[in-house]
Amino acid sequence: MKKKTICFFLAAGLLLLWLLNQYIQNAYDINLFQYVSYSRGLSAEEREWLSRHGPIIYGADKSTPPLRYQDDENQQYKGIVIDYVNSLSIELGVEIKLRPLVWQDALANLEAGKTDMCDMFPSEQRARKYLFSNSIYNLRGIILKQADDDRLNGLADLAGKKVAAARGDYSVEFLSARVANIDFRYTDDVLTAIQLLHGGAVDAVVGDEPVVSFYAEKLGWKDSLRIVDKPLYEQNVILAVPKTKPQLVAILNKGIFAIKQKSVLEKIQQKWFGISAPILQQQVSKTTFILAAVLSILAMMILFLLYIANEKLKNEVSKRTEELYLSRDDLQKTFDGIPYFMVVFDRDLTIMNVNKAFSLYIGLPAAAITGKNWRELGGLGRDEALQTWILQTFSGRSEQSGELRHGGSVFQVNTFPLLDKERKVIKVVAAIQDVTELRISQKQFLQESKMAAVGQLAAGVAHEIRNPLGLIRSYIYILREEVGREKDNARKAIAVVEDSVERASGIIDNLLAFSRISGDSLERVDVGRLIKNILILEQKILQKQKIAVEYHGSPDVVCVMNQESLKHVLINLIANAIDAMPAGGTLTIRCELREFLHFVVADSGVGIPSEHLDSIFHPFFTTKPPGKGTGLGLYIAYNEVQKLGGEIRVASEPGKGTSFEVMLPLVKESLHEK
Ligand code: ADP
Ligand code: MG
C-alpha cells in the first residue's frame, strides 16, 4: 500500500514536471533545465569569454527588407532582425557590430569565422558548417508567380519550371530535396529575382514571405504577381555561429531567452508591421495551458481517489477472504477430526473431498483421492449398495443408512444431502463407520451370557442329579450285600447300574468343571485331560454321526497356560471338525509338548474350498445355515492364539478333510510361580 502510494505521487509529480516542461517549451522553445540555467543570466566564465572576444560581428544579407537591408538614402543597415540584434546587444551587455553583405558572402564569412553570427533557417547542410542557437523567430517560405498563372498551385508544380532565388537561399536546399528538375536561376538578391519574374524570364520566385511581399508591394506589382496560397514551409529561424565558437551559442541562448521573456519581438514587429504578426511563432495560449494543467490535476485527483477507494475495497476483500479461509479451515479441521470415513460426492460420484481417516484407510493423500470417481477407487468403491444409497440421496434429498460387509469388516453407512439455496442437492456426504469390533463384541457378549446362563443351569442340574446319584450308589451297595453270591443275574444288573451311575457322575463332574468360570489367569493345565473332557461332552454327537476319534498324545502334556483361551480354541476346532463330518469319518487329535505346545485337530470331512481359505478367520464368515453357524468360531480361535503369542495354520483338501495346526509358546513355570 505504502509503496504504491509513493509510486502514485511520483507519477503525479512527473506528470506535473512534464506539463511545466511542455509549457516552457511552448513559450520559450527550451526545456525545463535550460529554463532554470538561462534564468541565472550569464556566468562569470561567459562574461570573461565575451570581454576577451571583443565585439560580436553580425554579418547578414543587405537586401532582404524588411528583415535586414541597407537604406537607399544613407546606407544605414536596418530591419526587423537588426532591431532584434540590437536588443540582444543590450540584453547581453556586449557590443554587436553590424556588417551588411550579399547573402552568399554572409554565409561564407560566417563559415570562415570572419563574422560571429547570422540568422538563418537551420538545415542539415548548414549544421555541418555552423552551430545553431535556439530559435529566434518564425518565417514562411513562399512561391511568387504571375497572377494569371493557373498551373502553379504548390511546390510539386515547380517541377521543370524556371525558378529564381537568391543565391544560398534556404528555399533552394528545401526544394532540391523534394522536387526534381527545377531549373534554378540564381540572383544576388530577391529584388533581382522578382524583376526576372516580372519580365517573364522565369516562372516563379521562391524566398522568404516578408521579403517577397515587401518588394512586390514596393515595386507596385501586387496585382500582376501573386503569392501561391500554400506556403512552401514554415520554420523557426535561428542564429548560426562559427563552429569554432561554441561558447557563443550558450551566451546567445541566454540573450534569446531574456528577449522572449520580455516579448521584445512583439514590439519590434508592431513597429514594422502594425498589429499583424507574421514572424511571431504560433504559440498555444497560456489559458489553454492553465486549463490543461488544471484538468490534468483534477484527473489525477480523481484517479487518486479511485485508487484509494479501490485499495480500500481490496483490503476489505482480502480481509473477508481471510475470514472465509479461516472458517473453511476450521470446518476442514473438524471434518478431518471425525474418526469415521467422510466422503463428499458429486452427482456423478466424483469425490469432492475426503477426511483424514478416509485418506489413511485408502493409503493415499486427500489430494490424490479428490477428483477421482468413486468407482475407480476399487475396494469399498465397488460396493453396489453404497452407490445406490448415494444416488438415492441425490434423487430423493433424503438421508440413507445401512450396513455393508467388505473385506472382513462391517461398515455402517449414513448418507446426507447437501443443499444449495434453491434446496437442490448439489453434493452428498457419506459417513462410513467401521463397526466390525462393535458387532463382534455385541454377538460375543450375547453368546457368552447365554453360555454363562447355560453353565449355571447345568451346574444347578448337575447338583440336583448328583444327590440322587449318590443315593443310588449307596443303595446299590446295600442291594449287592443283600443279593448275595448266588443270584448271578441280579448281580450283573447291579453292576450295569453301578457302571451307569459312575458314568453319569463322571459327565456331571466334567460339566461342573467346564461351567466353572476360570478367568484370565495362568494356571497349570493338563492338556490331555482337557481334550478328553471336551470329547466326553461331545460323545453323544460323535456317536450319532459315527465319527471315530483318534488321540495321539504324549502321556503327560502338562504346561502353564491360560486355560480359558486354550479351551476356546480346542472347542471351536473340534466343533468345526464334527460339523464337517455329517456322514461320519475320523477325528484325529495330536498333542505334544516340545519347546512349545503343539497340537493338531484334523478331520476327514468335506474340506474347505480354496477360495474360502482367506476368509474363514474373518468374523461372521460362515457357510452354515442361520442358527447353526455364527461365523465367529475361527475368528475367536485366531484371536485367542494371537493373544497367547502363537500361530494357527490351516491345510485343507476339499472332499478329503481339513487339518488345523496350532503352536503356542510355553510360559516358564518359575515365572508363573513368582
Ligand atoms: P461357523 O462354524 O459358525 O460357521 P467358524 O468361524 O467356526 O464359523 O467357521 C467358519 C467357516 O469355516 C465354516 O462355516 C466352514 O465353512 C469353514 N470351516 C471351519 N472349519 C472347517 C472344517 N474343519 N472343515 C470344513 N470347513 C470348515
Ligand atoms: Mg464353528
PDB file of C-alpha atoms and ligand atoms in Angstrom, residues 572 576 624 633, ligand 2:
ATOM      1  CA  ASN A 572     -14.115 -74.401  18.298  1.00  0.00           C
ATOM      2  CA  ASN A 576     -15.972 -77.394  13.319  1.00  0.00           C
ATOM      3  CA  LYS A 624     -23.586 -72.889   7.727  1.00  0.00           C
ATOM      4  CA  GLY A 633     -15.692 -69.569  15.996  1.00  0.00           C
TER       5      GLY A 633
HETATM    6 MG    MG B   2     -17.524 -73.002  14.174  1.00  0.00          MG
END
